[in-house]
Structures are given as structure tokens and as C-alpha cells.
mmCIF file of C-alpha atoms and ligand atoms in Angstrom:
data_model
loop_
_atom_site.group_PDB
_atom_site.id
_atom_site.type_symbol
_atom_site.label_atom_id
_atom_site.label_comp_id
_atom_site.label_asym_id
_atom_site.label_seq_id
_atom_site.Cartn_x
_atom_site.Cartn_y
_atom_site.Cartn_z
ATOM 1 C CA MET A 1326 3.307 -9.041 -11.517
ATOM 2 C CA LYS A 1327 1.748 -9.822 -14.851
ATOM 3 C CA SER A 1328 -1.758 -9.988 -16.080
ATOM 4 C CA THR A 1329 -3.047 -11.286 -19.339
ATOM 5 C CA VAL A 1330 -6.733 -10.518 -18.944
ATOM 6 C CA ILE A 1331 -8.364 -8.466 -21.622
ATOM 7 C CA LEU A 1332 -9.471 -5.191 -20.201
ATOM 8 C CA PRO A 1333 -10.368 -1.796 -21.526
ATOM 9 C CA LEU A 1334 -7.148 -0.009 -22.324
ATOM 10 C CA ALA A 1335 -7.607 2.797 -19.857
ATOM 11 C CA LEU A 1336 -7.664 0.300 -17.022
ATOM 12 C CA LEU A 1337 -4.821 -1.931 -18.024
ATOM 13 C CA ALA A 1338 -1.992 -0.311 -16.131
ATOM 14 C CA GLY A 1339 -3.924 -0.074 -12.898
ATOM 15 C CA CYS A 1340 -5.332 -3.562 -13.081
ATOM 16 C CA ALA A 1341 -2.117 -5.300 -13.831
ATOM 17 C CA ASN A 1342 -0.187 -4.039 -10.877
ATOM 18 C CA ALA A 1343 -1.848 -3.105 -7.774
ATOM 19 C CA TRP A 1344 -4.766 -1.458 -6.308
ATOM 20 C CA GLY A 1345 -6.323 0.191 -9.332
ATOM 21 C CA THR A 1346 -6.979 3.896 -9.580
ATOM 22 C CA LEU A 1347 -9.568 3.926 -6.810
ATOM 23 C CA GLY A 1348 -7.410 2.118 -4.253
ATOM 24 C CA HIS A 1349 -4.239 4.115 -4.824
ATOM 25 C CA GLN A 1350 -5.977 7.483 -5.042
ATOM 26 C CA SER A 1351 -8.066 6.804 -1.945
ATOM 27 C CA ILE A 1352 -4.987 5.866 0.080
ATOM 28 C CA ALA A 1353 -3.191 9.030 -1.053
ATOM 29 C CA LEU A 1354 -6.176 11.328 -0.502
ATOM 30 C CA LEU A 1355 -6.837 9.792 2.898
ATOM 31 C CA ALA A 1356 -3.193 10.328 3.852
ATOM 32 C CA GLN A 1357 -3.406 13.992 2.797
ATOM 33 C CA GLN A 1358 -5.973 14.591 5.544
ATOM 34 C CA TYR A 1359 -3.459 13.641 8.260
ATOM 35 C CA LEU A 1360 -0.347 15.433 7.044
ATOM 36 C CA LEU A 1361 1.125 18.054 9.355
ATOM 37 C CA PRO A 1362 1.314 21.608 7.950
ATOM 38 C CA GLY A 1363 5.092 21.377 7.519
ATOM 39 C CA THR A 1364 4.755 18.057 5.691
ATOM 40 C CA ILE A 1365 2.155 19.494 3.333
ATOM 41 C CA GLU A 1366 4.426 22.381 2.481
ATOM 42 C CA SER A 1367 7.441 20.164 1.841
ATOM 43 C CA VAL A 1368 5.473 17.645 -0.206
ATOM 44 C CA GLN A 1369 3.724 20.272 -2.305
ATOM 45 C CA THR A 1370 7.028 21.976 -2.975
ATOM 46 C CA LEU A 1371 8.719 18.731 -3.972
ATOM 47 C CA LEU A 1372 5.830 17.841 -6.282
ATOM 48 C CA ASN A 1373 5.387 21.377 -7.529
ATOM 49 C CA ASP A 1374 1.644 20.915 -7.013
ATOM 50 C CA THR A 1375 -0.525 22.987 -4.713
ATOM 51 C CA THR A 1376 -3.857 21.678 -5.950
ATOM 52 C CA THR A 1377 -6.154 20.005 -3.416
ATOM 53 C CA THR A 1378 -5.355 16.528 -4.729
ATOM 54 C CA TYR A 1379 -1.547 16.764 -4.821
ATOM 55 C CA LEU A 1380 -0.950 13.229 -3.524
ATOM 56 C CA GLY A 1381 -3.844 11.663 -5.427
ATOM 57 C CA ASN A 1382 -2.396 13.114 -8.627
ATOM 58 C CA ILE A 1383 0.848 11.109 -8.320
ATOM 59 C CA ALA A 1384 -0.483 7.950 -6.653
ATOM 60 C CA LEU A 1385 -0.610 5.985 -9.927
ATOM 61 C CA TRP A 1386 2.594 7.318 -11.457
ATOM 62 C CA ALA A 1387 4.711 4.262 -10.535
ATOM 63 C CA ASP A 1388 2.333 1.970 -12.419
ATOM 64 C CA SER A 1389 2.905 3.821 -15.692
ATOM 65 C CA PHE A 1390 6.596 4.426 -15.081
ATOM 66 C CA ARG A 1391 7.329 0.697 -14.845
ATOM 67 C CA TYR A 1392 6.200 0.240 -18.455
ATOM 68 C CA THR A 1393 8.559 2.874 -19.829
ATOM 69 C CA PRO A 1394 12.070 1.865 -20.906
ATOM 70 C CA GLU A 1395 13.712 3.993 -18.199
ATOM 71 C CA GLY A 1396 11.303 2.650 -15.594
ATOM 72 C CA SER A 1397 11.422 -1.052 -16.383
ATOM 73 C CA PHE A 1398 13.912 -1.621 -13.535
ATOM 74 C CA SER A 1399 11.096 -0.894 -11.095
ATOM 75 C CA GLY A 1400 8.714 -3.645 -12.264
ATOM 76 C CA GLY A 1401 9.691 -5.969 -9.435
ATOM 77 C CA TYR A 1402 9.274 -3.257 -6.788
ATOM 78 C CA HIS A 1403 5.481 -3.485 -6.628
ATOM 79 C CA PHE A 1404 5.147 -6.763 -4.746
ATOM 80 C CA VAL A 1405 6.925 -9.389 -2.679
ATOM 81 C CA ASN A 1406 6.457 -13.081 -3.281
ATOM 82 C CA GLY A 1407 6.106 -14.750 0.093
ATOM 83 C CA HIS A 1408 7.730 -18.123 -0.382
ATOM 84 C CA ASP A 1409 5.271 -19.898 1.769
ATOM 85 C CA ALA A 1410 3.522 -23.191 1.276
ATOM 86 C CA PRO A 1411 0.552 -22.739 -1.047
ATOM 87 C CA PRO A 1412 -2.129 -20.931 0.906
ATOM 88 C CA PRO A 1413 -4.002 -21.637 3.086
ATOM 89 C CA GLU A 1414 -1.348 -23.947 4.467
ATOM 90 C CA SER A 1415 1.020 -21.212 5.588
ATOM 91 C CA CYS A 1416 1.561 -17.556 4.879
ATOM 92 C CA GLU A 1417 4.778 -15.897 5.874
ATOM 93 C CA ILE A 1418 7.145 -13.242 4.628
ATOM 94 C CA ILE A 1419 10.797 -13.842 5.350
ATOM 95 C CA TYR A 1420 12.985 -10.843 4.656
ATOM 96 C CA PRO A 1421 15.417 -10.534 2.958
ATOM 97 C CA GLU A 1422 15.129 -14.159 1.732
ATOM 98 C CA ASP A 1423 11.836 -13.490 -0.073
ATOM 99 C CA CYS A 1424 13.270 -10.505 -1.917
ATOM 100 C CA PRO A 1425 15.026 -11.516 -5.156
ATOM 101 C CA PRO A 1426 18.042 -9.639 -6.606
ATOM 102 C CA GLU A 1427 15.703 -7.571 -8.819
ATOM 103 C CA GLY A 1428 14.054 -6.189 -5.687
ATOM 104 C CA CYS A 1429 10.675 -6.240 -3.993
ATOM 105 C CA VAL A 1430 8.246 -3.824 -2.378
ATOM 106 C CA ILE A 1431 9.886 -4.086 1.052
ATOM 107 C CA LYS A 1432 13.324 -3.165 -0.213
ATOM 108 C CA ALA A 1433 11.839 -0.454 -2.429
ATOM 109 C CA ILE A 1434 10.073 1.213 0.503
ATOM 110 C CA GLY A 1435 13.374 1.205 2.412
ATOM 111 C CA ASN A 1436 15.404 2.503 -0.507
ATOM 112 C CA TYR A 1437 13.053 5.305 -1.519
ATOM 113 C CA THR A 1438 12.475 6.347 2.074
ATOM 114 C CA GLU A 1439 16.240 6.713 2.496
ATOM 115 C CA ARG A 1440 16.437 8.662 -0.768
ATOM 116 C CA LEU A 1441 13.585 10.945 0.235
ATOM 117 C CA LYS A 1442 15.398 11.711 3.500
ATOM 118 C CA ASP A 1443 18.637 12.422 1.670
ATOM 119 C CA HIS A 1444 18.811 16.168 1.009
ATOM 120 C CA THR A 1445 22.054 15.790 -0.914
ATOM 121 C CA LEU A 1446 20.165 14.116 -3.775
ATOM 122 C CA PRO A 1447 18.913 16.276 -6.655
ATOM 123 C CA VAL A 1448 15.330 17.486 -6.268
ATOM 124 C CA ASP A 1449 14.061 15.374 -9.169
ATOM 125 C CA GLN A 1450 15.433 12.235 -7.513
ATOM 126 C CA ARG A 1451 13.753 13.075 -4.211
ATOM 127 C CA GLN A 1452 10.537 13.854 -6.047
ATOM 128 C CA GLN A 1453 10.694 10.434 -7.694
ATOM 129 C CA ALA A 1454 11.401 8.808 -4.326
ATOM 130 C CA LEU A 1455 8.294 10.478 -2.894
ATOM 131 C CA LYS A 1456 6.130 9.225 -5.751
ATOM 132 C CA PHE A 1457 7.451 5.695 -5.222
ATOM 133 C CA VAL A 1458 6.857 5.772 -1.467
ATOM 134 C CA VAL A 1459 3.264 6.970 -1.905
ATOM 135 C CA HIS A 1460 2.568 4.166 -4.372
ATOM 136 C CA PHE A 1461 4.392 1.309 -2.648
ATOM 137 C CA ILE A 1462 2.856 1.889 0.787
ATOM 138 C CA GLY A 1463 -0.384 1.338 -1.128
ATOM 139 C CA ASP A 1464 0.791 -1.776 -2.958
ATOM 140 C CA ILE A 1465 2.087 -3.512 0.144
ATOM 141 C CA SER A 1466 -1.370 -3.343 1.723
ATOM 142 C CA GLN A 1467 -2.985 -5.368 -1.103
ATOM 143 C CA PRO A 1468 -2.967 -8.973 0.198
ATOM 144 C CA LEU A 1469 -2.257 -10.555 -3.179
ATOM 145 C CA HIS A 1470 0.809 -8.328 -3.645
ATOM 146 C CA THR A 1471 2.527 -10.466 -1.040
ATOM 147 C CA GLU A 1472 1.706 -13.871 -2.490
ATOM 148 C CA ALA A 1473 3.824 -16.078 -4.758
ATOM 149 C CA PHE A 1474 1.142 -18.560 -5.816
ATOM 150 C CA GLY A 1475 0.231 -17.977 -9.440
ATOM 151 C CA ALA A 1476 2.127 -14.667 -9.414
ATOM 152 C CA GLY A 1477 -0.205 -13.299 -6.780
ATOM 153 C CA ALA A 1478 -3.252 -15.203 -8.089
ATOM 154 C CA ASN A 1479 -2.947 -13.541 -11.473
ATOM 155 C CA ASN A 1480 -3.349 -16.994 -13.023
ATOM 156 C CA LEU A 1481 -6.734 -17.664 -11.457
ATOM 157 C CA THR A 1482 -9.487 -16.768 -13.889
ATOM 158 C CA VAL A 1483 -12.603 -15.543 -12.112
ATOM 159 C CA TRP A 1484 -15.828 -13.755 -12.917
ATOM 160 C CA PHE A 1485 -16.969 -10.746 -10.965
ATOM 161 C CA GLN A 1486 -20.696 -10.264 -11.410
ATOM 162 C CA GLY A 1487 -20.340 -11.652 -14.901
ATOM 163 C CA TYR A 1488 -17.212 -9.679 -15.796
ATOM 164 C CA LYS A 1489 -14.198 -11.818 -16.678
ATOM 165 C CA THR A 1490 -11.064 -10.997 -14.712
ATOM 166 C CA ASN A 1491 -8.566 -12.775 -12.449
ATOM 167 C CA LEU A 1492 -8.426 -13.050 -8.685
ATOM 168 C CA HIS A 1493 -5.534 -10.608 -8.360
ATOM 169 C CA ALA A 1494 -7.110 -7.975 -10.582
ATOM 170 C CA ALA A 1495 -10.432 -8.413 -8.803
ATOM 171 C CA TRP A 1496 -8.818 -7.381 -5.512
ATOM 172 C CA ASP A 1497 -7.075 -4.483 -7.261
ATOM 173 C CA THR A 1498 -10.081 -3.091 -9.000
ATOM 174 C CA ALA A 1499 -13.399 -4.955 -9.299
ATOM 175 C CA ILE A 1500 -13.928 -5.370 -5.551
ATOM 176 C CA PRO A 1501 -12.985 -1.790 -4.540
ATOM 177 C CA ASN A 1502 -14.997 -0.343 -7.424
ATOM 178 C CA ALA A 1503 -18.076 -2.336 -6.435
ATOM 179 C CA MET A 1504 -17.735 -1.067 -2.870
ATOM 180 C CA ILE A 1505 -18.457 2.459 -4.057
ATOM 181 C CA GLY A 1506 -21.070 1.337 -6.573
ATOM 182 C CA PHE A 1507 -18.996 1.285 -9.770
ATOM 183 C CA PRO A 1508 -18.549 -1.505 -12.326
ATOM 184 C CA PRO A 1509 -15.081 -3.073 -12.739
ATOM 185 C CA ASN A 1510 -14.291 -1.079 -15.876
ATOM 186 C CA ALA A 1511 -15.484 2.324 -14.606
ATOM 187 C CA LYS A 1512 -13.232 5.288 -15.155
ATOM 188 C CA ILE A 1513 -12.397 6.529 -11.660
ATOM 189 C CA GLY A 1514 -11.219 10.023 -10.832
ATOM 190 C CA ASN A 1515 -9.980 11.903 -7.779
ATOM 191 C CA GLY A 1516 -13.551 12.964 -7.046
ATOM 192 C CA ASP A 1517 -14.732 9.364 -6.629
ATOM 193 C CA SER A 1518 -11.690 8.461 -4.580
ATOM 194 C CA LEU A 1519 -12.086 11.507 -2.356
ATOM 195 C CA GLY A 1520 -15.603 10.416 -1.456
ATOM 196 C CA TRP A 1521 -14.303 7.091 -0.232
ATOM 197 C CA ALA A 1522 -11.342 8.682 1.537
ATOM 198 C CA ASN A 1523 -13.708 11.001 3.405
ATOM 199 C CA ASN A 1524 -15.851 8.088 4.574
ATOM 200 C CA LEU A 1525 -12.783 6.250 5.765
ATOM 201 C CA ALA A 1526 -11.522 9.354 7.573
ATOM 202 C CA ALA A 1527 -14.811 9.515 9.474
ATOM 203 C CA ALA A 1528 -14.439 5.862 10.521
ATOM 204 C CA ILE A 1529 -10.877 6.582 11.619
ATOM 205 C CA ASN A 1530 -11.547 9.835 13.472
ATOM 206 C CA ALA A 1531 -14.575 8.748 15.420
ATOM 207 C CA GLY A 1532 -15.655 5.298 14.349
ATOM 208 C CA LYS A 1533 -14.640 1.692 14.182
ATOM 209 C CA TYR A 1534 -10.970 2.259 13.282
ATOM 210 C CA LYS A 1535 -10.086 4.898 15.870
ATOM 211 C CA LYS A 1536 -8.805 2.395 18.418
ATOM 212 C CA LEU A 1537 -6.651 0.585 15.847
ATOM 213 C CA VAL A 1538 -4.527 3.517 14.738
ATOM 214 C CA TRP A 1539 -1.830 3.068 17.412
ATOM 215 C CA ALA A 1540 -1.358 -0.561 16.369
ATOM 216 C CA TRP A 1541 -1.137 0.355 12.692
ATOM 217 C CA LEU A 1542 1.766 2.672 13.517
ATOM 218 C CA LYS A 1543 3.661 0.695 16.137
ATOM 219 C CA ASP A 1544 6.470 -0.269 13.767
ATOM 220 C CA HIS A 1545 6.997 3.194 12.321
ATOM 221 C CA SER A 1546 10.653 4.094 12.615
ATOM 222 C CA LEU A 1547 12.998 5.922 10.296
ATOM 223 C CA ARG A 1548 16.129 5.466 12.362
ATOM 224 C CA ASN A 1549 17.921 3.623 9.567
ATOM 225 C CA LEU A 1550 17.304 1.478 6.492
ATOM 226 C CA LYS A 1551 17.022 -1.671 8.581
ATOM 227 C CA GLU A 1552 14.251 -0.230 10.715
ATOM 228 C CA GLU A 1553 12.380 0.961 7.639
ATOM 229 C CA GLU A 1554 12.609 -2.460 6.032
ATOM 230 C CA LYS A 1555 11.536 -4.039 9.297
ATOM 231 C CA ALA A 1556 8.374 -1.930 9.371
ATOM 232 C CA ALA A 1557 7.607 -2.744 5.736
ATOM 233 C CA THR A 1558 8.111 -6.449 6.459
ATOM 234 C CA VAL A 1559 5.520 -6.269 9.220
ATOM 235 C CA TRP A 1560 3.066 -4.592 6.813
ATOM 236 C CA ALA A 1561 3.717 -7.247 4.153
ATOM 237 C CA GLN A 1562 3.261 -10.003 6.709
ATOM 238 C CA GLU A 1563 -0.118 -8.598 7.752
ATOM 239 C CA SER A 1564 -1.242 -8.489 4.132
ATOM 240 C CA ASN A 1565 0.068 -11.983 3.493
ATOM 241 C CA GLU A 1566 -1.915 -13.331 6.446
ATOM 242 C CA GLU A 1567 -5.109 -12.122 4.764
ATOM 243 C CA VAL A 1568 -4.261 -14.420 1.868
ATOM 244 C CA CYS A 1569 -4.343 -17.512 4.098
ATOM 245 C CA ASP A 1570 -7.196 -16.234 6.245
ATOM 246 C CA TYR A 1571 -9.450 -15.225 3.402
ATOM 247 C CA ALA A 1572 -8.285 -14.369 -0.118
ATOM 248 C CA MET A 1573 -7.143 -17.947 -0.893
ATOM 249 C CA VAL A 1574 -8.505 -19.804 2.123
ATOM 250 C CA LYS A 1575 -9.874 -22.612 -0.052
ATOM 251 C CA GLY A 1576 -6.555 -23.084 -1.837
ATOM 252 C CA GLY A 1577 -5.805 -21.077 -4.970
ATOM 253 C CA ASN A 1578 -7.077 -23.360 -7.677
ATOM 254 C CA ALA A 1579 -10.468 -23.718 -5.977
ATOM 255 C CA TYR A 1580 -11.292 -20.216 -7.233
ATOM 256 C CA ASN A 1581 -10.272 -20.773 -10.830
ATOM 257 C CA GLY A 1582 -13.248 -20.483 -13.128
ATOM 258 C CA THR A 1583 -15.636 -19.371 -10.378
ATOM 259 C CA GLU A 1584 -17.895 -16.350 -9.915
ATOM 260 C CA ILE A 1585 -16.695 -14.334 -6.900
ATOM 261 C CA GLY A 1586 -19.142 -11.429 -7.002
ATOM 262 C CA GLY A 1587 -21.462 -12.881 -4.343
ATOM 263 C CA ALA A 1588 -20.521 -14.349 -0.967
ATOM 264 C CA TYR A 1589 -16.780 -14.065 -1.658
ATOM 265 C CA TYR A 1590 -17.163 -10.358 -2.413
ATOM 266 C CA GLU A 1591 -19.125 -9.797 0.804
ATOM 267 C CA GLY A 1592 -16.308 -11.365 2.813
ATOM 268 C CA ALA A 1593 -13.611 -9.444 0.963
ATOM 269 C CA LYS A 1594 -15.192 -6.009 1.507
ATOM 270 C CA PRO A 1595 -14.166 -5.450 5.139
ATOM 271 C CA ILE A 1596 -10.623 -6.636 4.373
ATOM 272 C CA VAL A 1597 -10.269 -4.235 1.461
ATOM 273 C CA GLU A 1598 -11.709 -1.397 3.502
ATOM 274 C CA VAL A 1599 -9.384 -1.827 6.457
ATOM 275 C CA SER A 1600 -6.398 -2.328 4.135
ATOM 276 C CA ILE A 1601 -7.044 0.988 2.404
ATOM 277 C CA ALA A 1602 -7.651 2.803 5.697
ATOM 278 C CA LYS A 1603 -4.510 1.358 7.255
ATOM 279 C CA ALA A 1604 -2.359 2.189 4.235
ATOM 280 C CA GLY A 1605 -3.589 5.798 4.219
ATOM 281 C CA ILE A 1606 -2.775 6.276 7.913
ATOM 282 C CA ARG A 1607 0.577 4.525 7.587
ATOM 283 C CA LEU A 1608 1.494 6.698 4.623
ATOM 284 C CA ALA A 1609 0.550 9.931 6.388
ATOM 285 C CA ALA A 1610 2.508 9.013 9.511
ATOM 286 C CA TRP A 1611 5.509 7.887 7.436
ATOM 287 C CA LEU A 1612 5.619 11.179 5.525
ATOM 288 C CA ASN A 1613 5.164 13.172 8.727
ATOM 289 C CA LEU A 1614 8.117 11.322 10.241
ATOM 290 C CA ILE A 1615 10.235 11.992 7.170
ATOM 291 C CA PHE A 1616 9.501 15.697 6.952
ATOM 292 C CA GLU A 1617 8.608 16.697 10.523
ATOM 293 C CA GLY A 1618 10.174 14.031 12.745
ATOM 294 C CA GLN A 1619 6.861 12.965 14.288
ATOM 295 C CA THR A 1620 3.983 10.802 13.067
ATOM 296 C CA GLY A 1621 1.308 13.393 13.840
ATOM 297 C CA PHE A 1622 -0.632 10.669 15.673
ATOM 298 C CA GLU A 1623 1.255 10.887 18.973
ATOM 299 C CA VAL A 1624 -1.812 11.838 21.001
ATOM 300 C CA TRP A 1625 -3.838 9.003 19.458
ATOM 301 C CA SER A 1626 -1.500 6.541 21.161
ATOM 302 C CA ILE A 1627 -1.869 7.771 24.730
ATOM 303 C CA GLY A 1628 -3.076 4.998 27.001
ATOM 304 C CA GLN A 1629 -2.504 2.277 24.441
ATOM 305 C CA PRO A 1630 -0.338 -0.706 25.283
ATOM 306 C CA GLY A 1631 3.274 -0.253 24.285
ATOM 307 C CA GLN A 1632 2.840 3.464 23.688
ATOM 308 C CA GLY A 1633 3.680 6.595 25.600
ATOM 309 C CA GLN A 1634 6.261 4.928 27.867
ATOM 310 C CA GLY A 1635 9.170 5.006 25.476
ATOM 311 C CA LYS A 1636 9.181 1.231 25.383
ATOM 312 C CA GLY A 1637 6.699 -1.486 24.675
ATOM 313 C CA GLU A 1638 6.078 -4.515 22.562
ATOM 314 C CA ASN A 1639 8.076 -3.044 19.708
ATOM 315 C CA LYS A 1640 11.123 -2.799 21.948
ATOM 316 C CA GLY A 1641 11.396 0.951 22.236
ATOM 317 C CA ASN A 1642 10.974 1.759 18.579
ATOM 318 C CA ASN A 1643 7.583 3.303 19.062
ATOM 319 C CA ASN A 1644 6.561 6.495 17.437
ATOM 320 C CA ASN A 1645 6.644 8.661 20.530
ATOM 321 C CA LYS A 1646 10.348 9.222 20.365
ATOM 322 C CA GLY A 1647 10.890 12.384 18.455
ATOM 323 C CA GLU A 1648 14.611 11.947 17.903
ATOM 324 C CA GLY A 1649 16.761 10.397 15.255
ATOM 325 C CA TRP A 1650 14.225 10.190 12.484
ATOM 326 C CA HIS A 1651 15.375 12.868 10.126
HETATM 327 C C1 NAG B 2859 5.851 24.111 -11.524
HETATM 328 O O1 NAG B 2859 4.564 24.152 -12.087
HETATM 329 C C2 NAG B 2859 4.281 25.333 -12.806
HETATM 330 C C3 NAG B 2859 2.812 25.371 -13.216
HETATM 331 O O2 NAG B 2859 2.249 24.092 -13.299
HETATM 332 C C4 NAG B 2859 5.231 25.406 -14.014
HETATM 333 O O3 NAG B 2859 4.978 26.564 -14.740
HETATM 334 C C5 NAG B 2859 6.656 25.401 -13.496
HETATM 335 O O4 NAG B 2859 7.559 25.361 -14.574
HETATM 336 C C6 NAG B 2859 6.922 24.209 -12.593
HETATM 337 N N1 NAG B 2859 8.223 24.324 -11.974
HETATM 338 C C7 NAG B 2859 9.095 23.311 -11.934
HETATM 339 C C8 NAG B 2859 10.366 23.571 -11.224
HETATM 340 O O5 NAG B 2859 8.870 22.216 -12.430
HETATM 341 C C1 NAG B 2860 17.523 2.646 -4.983
HETATM 342 O O1 NAG B 2860 16.940 3.513 -5.961
HETATM 343 C C2 NAG B 2860 17.848 3.985 -6.930
HETATM 344 C C3 NAG B 2860 17.105 5.010 -7.806
HETATM 345 O O2 NAG B 2860 15.998 4.447 -8.440
HETATM 346 C C4 NAG B 2860 18.397 2.823 -7.709
HETATM 347 O O3 NAG B 2860 19.321 3.283 -8.681
HETATM 348 C C5 NAG B 2860 19.067 1.834 -6.770
HETATM 349 O O4 NAG B 2860 19.479 0.681 -7.473
HETATM 350 C C6 NAG B 2860 18.095 1.413 -5.671
HETATM 351 N N1 NAG B 2860 18.769 0.585 -4.680
HETATM 352 C C7 NAG B 2860 18.277 -0.584 -4.308
HETATM 353 C C8 NAG B 2860 19.082 -1.323 -3.284
HETATM 354 O O5 NAG B 2860 17.247 -1.053 -4.737
HETATM 355 C C1 NAG B 2861 -1.375 -21.060 -10.806
HETATM 356 O O1 NAG B 2861 0.019 -21.112 -10.516
HETATM 357 C C2 NAG B 2861 0.414 -22.050 -9.509
HETATM 358 C C3 NAG B 2861 1.917 -21.952 -9.340
HETATM 359 O O2 NAG B 2861 2.303 -20.744 -8.753
HETATM 360 C C4 NAG B 2861 0.010 -23.446 -9.909
HETATM 361 O O3 NAG B 2861 0.326 -24.357 -8.885
HETATM 362 C C5 NAG B 2861 -1.491 -23.480 -10.182
HETATM 363 O O4 NAG B 2861 -1.859 -24.767 -10.630
HETATM 364 C C6 NAG B 2861 -1.883 -22.440 -11.231
HETATM 365 N N1 NAG B 2861 -3.342 -22.417 -11.339
HETATM 366 C C7 NAG B 2861 -3.976 -22.306 -12.505
HETATM 367 C C8 NAG B 2861 -5.446 -22.338 -12.461
HETATM 368 O O5 NAG B 2861 -3.394 -22.174 -13.566
HETATM 369 C C1 NAG B 2862 -9.024 -22.040 -15.058
HETATM 370 O O1 NAG B 2862 -10.293 -21.567 -15.436
HETATM 371 C C2 NAG B 2862 -10.373 -21.179 -16.778
HETATM 372 C C3 NAG B 2862 -11.730 -20.553 -16.993
HETATM 373 O O2 NAG B 2862 -12.755 -21.398 -16.595
HETATM 374 C C4 NAG B 2862 -10.131 -22.375 -17.688
HETATM 375 O O3 NAG B 2862 -10.150 -21.973 -19.041
HETATM 376 C C5 NAG B 2862 -8.769 -22.974 -17.360
HETATM 377 O O4 NAG B 2862 -8.573 -24.146 -18.087
HETATM 378 C C6 NAG B 2862 -8.656 -23.286 -15.873
HETATM 379 N N1 NAG B 2862 -7.326 -23.696 -15.558
HETATM 380 C C7 NAG B 2862 -7.058 -24.808 -14.891
HETATM 381 C C8 NAG B 2862 -5.607 -25.134 -14.715
HETATM 382 O O5 NAG B 2862 -7.931 -25.512 -14.420
HETATM 383 ZN ZN1 ZN B 2863 2.010 -0.933 -8.156
#
């Protein structure tokens, strides 16, 4: 996805692609808090990083890699263009039809999950696969990363509290930054992101998100590439629905040239928050499945519909089956 807005250089990479620094780091640092001990060991070994922010440190890597000559093949992996009617008329992801030959985020999650599982690959290839998976499970949770209109609303010029940007970039960066009290062009670090991740963890462990965790994970399955792509399609569909329900509910062009830092921002906040929380939990459970064969959230599901019985609304693919995932 492209962006032509003029932004401070340090921000450019983050703004043009996806959640900016804050979003991606927060998702990664939130996920870290739910990794099983064996997963932590495997991941730290693969990354050769035992610092306390080992996943936060690589969360943005894919956004710089895509601009290098060797990484240019991955530019199309950061989003999927839902070929729906212009929102808000209809929002839907149809896979694989919506994924062009150059790839998309759904296919990329499947491919790099398979590669991460594949112990016959060289370590550097598995390390790269891990860095992609961490980043793309973030990207797919950003509603405008699943929207075709205007290349994900990159062509809609907006102002955010007087700062000129576009609707896509505002969801990536200006809105999340404002939620933790920073201006759109602030330089964010792991420390800032960790603060947000900790707040989200509290809301997940004991607060408003606790009851939602089972539903966030109901499509987790690593049985084969098809199942992985199926899960990622569900995640993309959820994000895409937020485009019709809120992000572009007035029709895309209605936002062009408007200031969105007031009422629109207030309505976007809860969507951004739950998207980040959900992506962090999904990432942790996905990595736990890859490295330890279980999501690590099994007990969170007890008593929830479709869980704990070995079958349910996801037709037996629920995360309580400990077999066949490696
Ligand atoms: C791992 O990191 C250490 C210190 O950062 C470095 O000295 C070492 O060469 C690295 N090992 C590999 C295999 O990259
Ligand atoms: C999977 O990833 C590898 C390594 O980046 C790449 O060479 C290959 O083309 C990818 N496959 C698909 C189907 O995207
Ligand atoms: C943005 O792009 C879409 C096509 O995807 C087009 O219909 C729309 O008019 C464009 N809006 C602006 C403001 O350029
Ligand atoms: C979108 O808004 C910008 C900024 O107000 C304006 O320059 C541009 O002409 C608008 N585009 C369309 C297609 O209305
Ligand atoms: Zn990205």
C-alpha cells in the first residue's frame, strides 16, 4: 500500500504500511506476556535476542525490509484488498480470489507459518519467517489493511487535530498515538509501547476483554496450510467489517478533506484498542501452537460455547486439541 503524504522521515516507513511503531510494538510486547516458557526459549534462540523486548525489537522489521531490493517481493504481503462494493455497501473478503498473484497478507501468514514450522529450513529462513509472522498478524488486524477502496483509504486526505495525513495513515499512527497522549509525529519506543501493552494485558486478564479471548482464538489451527489461511481469512474478514461498520461508514470520499480528530477519533478509539488487544493474543497463541503445540489459553476457554468438547461452531478445529499442530 502506498502513501504520498509528507511526513517526518523517521515515521515514513511505519506510516506508509501498517500500524506504525506503536501499534506493531504494542501487539508484539502484549504477545510476549502470554508466551509459554518453551515458546520464549525457542523464539529468543531463533532471534538471538534475550533482551526483555525481543519481539518488540523485530515487530517493524518487515516494514523496512520491503523497501530494500531483496525485500521488494514482500510489498504486497502487508494487506489484502477486499474486492467488495465500495464501503459501506458491503465488506467481504473472499479467499483466494481477493489475493492477487503477487500475494497478500492472508497467503503470507500461511506461507511464513509453514516455513516457521519447517525445521529442515536454514535457521536464517526460519528467523525471517518468524519476523514476518509477528508483523503480519499485526497488519491483518488494521481495518484499512483489508480494504481496496483508494488503496486502503490512502487516497483520502484528512486532518488529525490540524496535522495533515490520510485516512489510512491516521489509523496506522495518528489515532493510536493520540490514545496514549502522543502527537502523530512522535518518536515512539518500546517503553511507550510497553505501557500500552501492560494496560491492555490488564483488560484482558481481568477486565472487559477476558470473556472475548476464546472467540478470538476459535479459528486457531496449524493442521495444514489451508487451515492457517482459513484462520487468517477470518481475521481479515473481521477487520474488513470494521471498515463498513465504522472506518468508512459514510462512504470513502465523504472523509476526504475533513478533520477527523474529534468525534471520528472518539469512535475509532475502541476499535483500535480491541484490534491491538486481539492481535496480541492471536499472535501469542499462534506462536505457542507453533512451538509448543498448544495455545496457552486452553483454560480460558472452559465453559465457553464451542470449546472444551472437541467440537463446536468451528467444526472441531478448536484449540483444545493438542495433536497435529507441530
Ligand atoms: C548473537 O548475538 C550476539 C550478541 O548480540 C553476537 O555476538 C552473536 O554473533 C550472535 N550470534 C548469531 C548466531 O547471530
Ligand atoms: C513463501 O516464502 C518464500 C520465502 O520468502 C518465498 O520464496 C515463496 O515465494 C513464498 N511462497 C508463497 C506461495 O508466497
Ligand atoms: C479514492 O480511490 C477510489 C478508487 O479506489 C475512488 O473511487 C475515489 O474517488 C478516490 N477518492 C479520492 C478523494 O481521490
Ligand atoms: C481531497 O481533499 C483534498 C484536500 O482537501 C483536495 O485537495 C482534493 O482535491 C480532494 N480530492 C477529491 C477527489 O475531491
Ligand atoms: Zn506492514
